[in-house]
């Protein structure tokens, strides 16, 4: 009996370790709780009391919205259903960005494509005004058929991009290697649908077919759990006290690293870390991020 109890205790302990770093379930709230329209207000449509919205893009304009507050670290997520059908030339974006010339930015960008071709999800991280850290993947599902959750976990140790509960990218704090990390510039969240047919699809070869307009992306969830700060703040008042700031979120756990490895092996189509034409000398953060 004693050995059986010990075995059960060990299994439970291993299970708790394996799942220790899974983010808390987002809390869905109406659009107006956390966000306001930014431009082309008439191209945003509201449903179910504001719990769901649509962004419309036509040949005249796209549209977008932003968070009411600015944040230093946190967990941010959005349920998005992408533009269906022929979406070539369009970009649906969900990102954080600060407001100065040497800005920080954390990007999800969904690049539309011709009917029948898969969407491309591009992620990027800007630090101190420097970006050029693109990674691109195909998704393992059709993002136009139903809602999927896209999330960013950002603390002093790492930035993690999630699709549903699957980590698709990690960007570790490599400040000790001379790589800047976003830590002292509060950022707002932005969401937009816009025309980028000069680069978005096959490097700009595929142009937006305006006969298919309006292009529509749908959003719901609107979850923000962050340290709200003034735009001039340099630190978070609740540093070390929030769930996303605890030791178990300083790194991915073993199970999450395995899922990230699965994404990298099966779905990655571009990674700046392995682009020797752009970077003859490999960027120093790539080893720490396990991108090679």
Coordinates of C-alpha atoms in Angstrom, one line a residue:
X1 CA 0.0 0.0 0.0
X2 CA 2.8 2.4 0.9
X3 CA 4.6 1.9 -2.4
X4 CA 1.3 2.4 -4.3
X5 CA 0.7 5.7 -2.5
X6 CA 4.2 6.8 -3.3
X7 CA 3.7 5.9 -7.0
X8 CA 0.5 7.9 -7.1
X9 CA 2.2 10.9 -5.3
X10 CA 5.1 10.8 -7.8
X11 CA 2.7 10.7 -10.8
X12 CA 0.6 13.6 -9.4
X13 CA 3.8 15.5 -8.8
X14 CA 5.0 14.9 -12.4
X15 CA 1.6 16.0 -13.7
X16 CA 1.7 19.2 -11.7
X17 CA 5.2 19.9 -13.0
X18 CA 4.2 19.2 -16.6
X19 CA 1.3 21.6 -16.5
X20 CA 2.7 24.2 -14.1
X21 CA 3.3 26.8 -16.8
X22 CA 0.0 26.7 -18.7
X23 CA -1.5 30.2 -18.5
X24 CA -4.7 30.8 -16.7
X25 CA -7.9 30.6 -18.7
X26 CA -8.7 34.0 -20.2
X27 CA -11.8 35.9 -19.0
X28 CA -14.0 36.9 -21.9
X29 CA -15.4 40.5 -21.6
X30 CA -17.2 42.8 -24.0
X31 CA -15.2 45.0 -26.4
X32 CA -15.9 48.2 -24.5
X33 CA -14.4 47.0 -21.3
X34 CA -10.8 47.1 -22.6
X35 CA -10.8 48.6 -26.1
X36 CA -11.9 51.6 -28.2
X37 CA -12.0 52.1 -32.0
X38 CA -9.0 53.7 -33.5
X39 CA -9.9 54.6 -37.1
X40 CA -12.7 54.1 -39.6
X41 CA -15.3 53.6 -36.9
X42 CA -18.1 52.8 -39.4
X43 CA -16.1 49.8 -40.6
X44 CA -16.5 48.1 -37.1
X45 CA -19.7 46.1 -36.6
X46 CA -20.9 45.1 -33.1
X47 CA -22.9 42.0 -32.2
X48 CA -24.3 40.4 -29.0
X49 CA -24.0 43.6 -26.9
X50 CA -20.4 44.2 -28.0
X51 CA -19.2 40.7 -27.0
X52 CA -18.3 40.1 -30.7
X53 CA -17.2 42.5 -33.4
X54 CA -16.3 42.4 -37.1
X55 CA -13.7 44.5 -38.8
X56 CA -14.5 45.3 -42.5
X57 CA -11.9 46.2 -45.2
X58 CA -12.9 47.6 -48.5
X59 CA -11.1 49.5 -51.3
X60 CA -11.5 52.7 -49.3
X61 CA -10.2 51.8 -45.9
X62 CA -9.4 49.2 -43.3
X63 CA -10.1 49.7 -39.7
X64 CA -8.7 48.9 -36.2
X65 CA -9.0 49.3 -32.4
X66 CA -6.7 49.7 -29.5
X67 CA -6.6 49.1 -25.7
X68 CA -7.7 51.9 -23.4
X69 CA -4.7 51.3 -21.2
X70 CA -0.9 50.8 -21.6
X71 CA 0.7 47.8 -19.9
X72 CA 4.1 46.6 -18.7
X73 CA 3.9 42.8 -18.8
X74 CA 0.9 40.6 -18.7
X75 CA -1.2 38.0 -20.5
X76 CA -3.3 39.2 -23.5
X77 CA -5.5 37.1 -25.7
X78 CA -8.1 37.4 -28.5
X79 CA -10.3 35.0 -30.2
X80 CA -10.1 35.7 -34.0
X81 CA -11.8 34.2 -37.0
X82 CA -9.8 35.2 -40.1
X83 CA -11.0 36.6 -43.5
X84 CA -12.5 33.7 -45.4
X85 CA -12.1 32.9 -49.1
X86 CA -9.7 34.9 -51.3
X87 CA -7.9 37.0 -48.7
X88 CA -4.7 37.7 -50.7
X89 CA -3.2 41.1 -49.9
X90 CA -4.9 41.5 -46.6
X91 CA -3.3 41.5 -43.1
X92 CA -5.1 40.8 -39.9
X93 CA -3.0 41.9 -36.9
X94 CA -3.0 41.6 -33.2
X95 CA 0.0 43.2 -31.4
X96 CA 1.5 45.3 -28.6
X97 CA 3.5 48.4 -29.3
X98 CA 5.0 51.3 -27.4
X99 CA 4.8 54.9 -28.5
X100 CA 8.3 56.3 -29.2
X101 CA 11.0 56.2 -31.9
X102 CA 13.0 53.3 -30.3
X103 CA 9.8 51.4 -29.8
X104 CA 9.1 47.9 -28.6
X105 CA 6.6 45.7 -30.4
X106 CA 5.3 42.1 -30.1
X107 CA 3.4 41.0 -33.3
X108 CA 0.9 38.5 -34.5
X109 CA 0.3 39.1 -38.3
X110 CA -2.0 36.9 -40.3
X111 CA -1.2 37.1 -44.0
X112 CA -4.0 36.4 -46.4
X113 CA -3.8 34.1 -49.4
X114 CA -5.6 33.0 -52.5
X115 CA -8.6 30.7 -52.0
X116 CA -7.4 27.2 -51.1
X117 CA -4.0 28.3 -50.0
X118 CA -3.1 28.3 -46.3
X119 CA -2.8 31.4 -44.2
X120 CA 0.6 32.3 -43.0
X121 CA 1.1 33.5 -39.4
X122 CA 4.0 35.8 -39.0
X123 CA 5.4 36.8 -35.6
X124 CA 8.0 39.4 -34.9
X125 CA 9.6 41.1 -31.9
X126 CA 10.9 44.7 -32.0
X127 CA 13.2 45.9 -29.2
X128 CA 14.6 49.4 -29.0
X129 CA 13.3 50.1 -32.5
X130 CA 15.0 47.0 -34.0
X131 CA 12.8 44.3 -35.5
X132 CA 13.8 41.9 -38.4
X133 CA 13.1 38.9 -36.2
X134 CA 10.4 37.4 -38.4
X135 CA 9.2 33.8 -38.0
X136 CA 6.5 32.4 -40.3
X137 CA 4.4 29.2 -39.8
X138 CA 1.4 27.5 -41.4
X139 CA -1.4 26.7 -39.0
X140 CA -2.6 23.2 -38.5
X141 CA -6.2 24.2 -39.0
X142 CA -8.3 26.5 -41.1
X143 CA -8.5 29.8 -39.2
X144 CA -11.4 31.0 -41.2
X145 CA -13.9 28.3 -40.2
X146 CA -14.2 29.0 -36.5
X147 CA -12.6 31.1 -33.7
X148 CA -9.2 30.3 -32.3
X149 CA -7.4 32.0 -29.4
X150 CA -4.2 33.9 -30.0
X151 CA -2.3 34.9 -26.8
X152 CA 0.9 36.7 -25.7
X153 CA 2.5 36.1 -22.3
X154 CA 5.1 38.7 -21.5
X155 CA 7.1 39.0 -18.3
X156 CA 10.6 40.0 -17.4
X157 CA 11.9 36.6 -18.4
X158 CA 10.3 35.7 -21.7
X159 CA 7.7 36.4 -24.3
X160 CA 5.6 33.5 -25.4
X161 CA 3.2 33.4 -28.4
X162 CA 0.4 30.9 -28.1
X163 CA -2.2 29.6 -30.6
X164 CA -4.9 28.1 -28.5
X165 CA -2.8 26.4 -25.8
X166 CA 0.1 25.6 -28.1
X167 CA 3.3 27.7 -27.8
X168 CA 4.5 28.6 -31.3
X169 CA 7.4 30.9 -30.3
X170 CA 9.4 32.0 -27.3
X171 CA 11.7 35.0 -27.1
X172 CA 13.8 34.9 -23.9
X173 CA 15.3 37.8 -22.1
X174 CA 18.9 37.8 -23.5
X175 CA 19.9 41.2 -22.2
X176 CA 23.0 39.6 -20.8
X177 CA 24.0 38.7 -24.3
X178 CA 23.6 42.2 -25.5
X179 CA 20.1 41.7 -27.0
X180 CA 17.6 44.3 -25.9
X181 CA 14.4 43.0 -24.2
X182 CA 11.1 44.9 -23.8
X183 CA 11.0 45.8 -20.1
X184 CA 10.6 49.5 -19.5
X185 CA 8.2 50.8 -22.2
X186 CA 4.5 50.3 -21.5
X187 CA 2.7 49.1 -24.6
X188 CA -0.9 49.3 -25.9
X189 CA -2.6 46.5 -27.7
X190 CA -3.7 47.0 -31.3
X191 CA -5.9 45.1 -33.7
X192 CA -6.4 45.9 -37.3
X193 CA -7.5 44.7 -40.7
X194 CA -5.8 46.4 -43.6
X195 CA -4.6 46.2 -47.2
X196 CA -0.9 45.3 -47.6
X197 CA -0.8 43.9 -51.1
X198 CA 2.6 45.5 -51.7
X199 CA 4.2 42.7 -49.5
X200 CA 1.7 40.4 -47.7
X201 CA 1.1 37.6 -50.2
X202 CA 4.0 36.1 -52.1
X203 CA 6.1 39.2 -51.5
X204 CA 3.5 41.5 -53.2
X205 CA 3.0 39.4 -56.3
X206 CA -0.6 38.6 -55.4
X207 CA -2.8 41.7 -55.3
X208 CA -6.0 42.3 -53.4
X209 CA -9.1 41.4 -55.4
X210 CA -11.5 44.2 -54.5
X211 CA -14.4 42.4 -56.2
X212 CA -14.3 40.1 -53.1
X213 CA -14.7 43.1 -50.7
X214 CA -15.7 43.6 -48.0
X215 CA -13.2 41.4 -46.3
X216 CA -14.3 40.6 -42.8
X217 CA -12.4 39.4 -39.7
X218 CA -14.3 38.6 -36.5
X219 CA -13.1 39.1 -32.9
X220 CA -14.3 38.2 -29.5
X221 CA -12.8 37.6 -26.0
X222 CA -11.0 40.9 -25.5
X223 CA -9.0 39.5 -22.5
X224 CA -6.4 41.7 -20.8
X225 CA -4.6 40.7 -17.6
X226 CA -1.7 43.1 -17.4
X227 CA 0.1 45.6 -15.2
X228 CA -1.5 48.8 -16.3
X229 CA 1.0 51.7 -16.3
X230 CA 1.3 55.3 -17.6
X231 CA 3.1 55.6 -20.9
X232 CA 6.1 57.1 -19.0
X233 CA 6.4 54.3 -16.4
X234 CA 9.6 52.4 -16.2
X235 CA 8.5 49.5 -13.9
X236 CA 5.4 47.6 -12.9
X237 CA 3.9 48.5 -9.5
X238 CA 2.9 44.8 -9.0
X239 CA 6.2 43.3 -10.1
X240 CA 6.4 39.7 -8.8
X241 CA 2.8 39.6 -7.5
X242 CA 0.7 38.5 -10.6
X243 CA 0.2 34.9 -11.7
X244 CA 2.1 35.5 -15.0
X245 CA 5.0 36.9 -13.0
X246 CA 5.6 33.8 -10.9
X247 CA 8.6 31.4 -11.1
X248 CA 6.8 28.8 -13.1
X249 CA 6.3 31.2 -16.0
X250 CA 10.0 32.0 -16.3
X251 CA 10.3 29.2 -18.8
X252 CA 8.3 26.7 -20.7
X253 CA 7.9 23.3 -19.1
X254 CA 9.0 20.1 -20.8
X255 CA 5.6 19.4 -22.4
X256 CA 5.4 22.9 -23.8
X257 CA 8.9 22.7 -25.3
X258 CA 7.9 19.5 -27.0
X259 CA 4.8 21.1 -28.5
X260 CA 6.9 24.1 -29.7
X261 CA 9.4 21.6 -31.2
X262 CA 6.4 20.0 -33.0
X263 CA 5.4 23.3 -34.5
X264 CA 8.9 24.2 -35.5
X265 CA 9.5 20.8 -37.2
X266 CA 6.1 20.5 -39.0
X267 CA 4.8 24.0 -39.7
X268 CA 7.7 26.5 -39.7
X269 CA 8.4 27.9 -43.2
X270 CA 10.7 30.8 -42.3
X271 CA 12.9 31.5 -39.3
X272 CA 15.3 34.5 -39.2
X273 CA 17.6 32.4 -37.0
X274 CA 18.5 30.1 -39.9
X275 CA 18.6 32.8 -42.6
X276 CA 22.3 33.0 -43.4
X277 CA 21.8 35.6 -46.2
X278 CA 20.4 38.1 -43.8
X279 CA 22.4 37.0 -40.8
X280 CA 25.8 35.5 -41.8
X281 CA 26.5 35.5 -38.1
X282 CA 23.7 33.9 -36.2
X283 CA 21.8 36.2 -33.8
X284 CA 22.9 35.5 -30.3
X285 CA 19.4 35.0 -28.9
X286 CA 18.7 32.1 -31.2
X287 CA 20.4 29.4 -29.1
X288 CA 18.8 30.5 -25.9
X289 CA 15.4 30.5 -27.7
X290 CA 16.2 27.0 -29.0
X291 CA 15.5 28.2 -32.5
X292 CA 18.3 26.1 -34.0

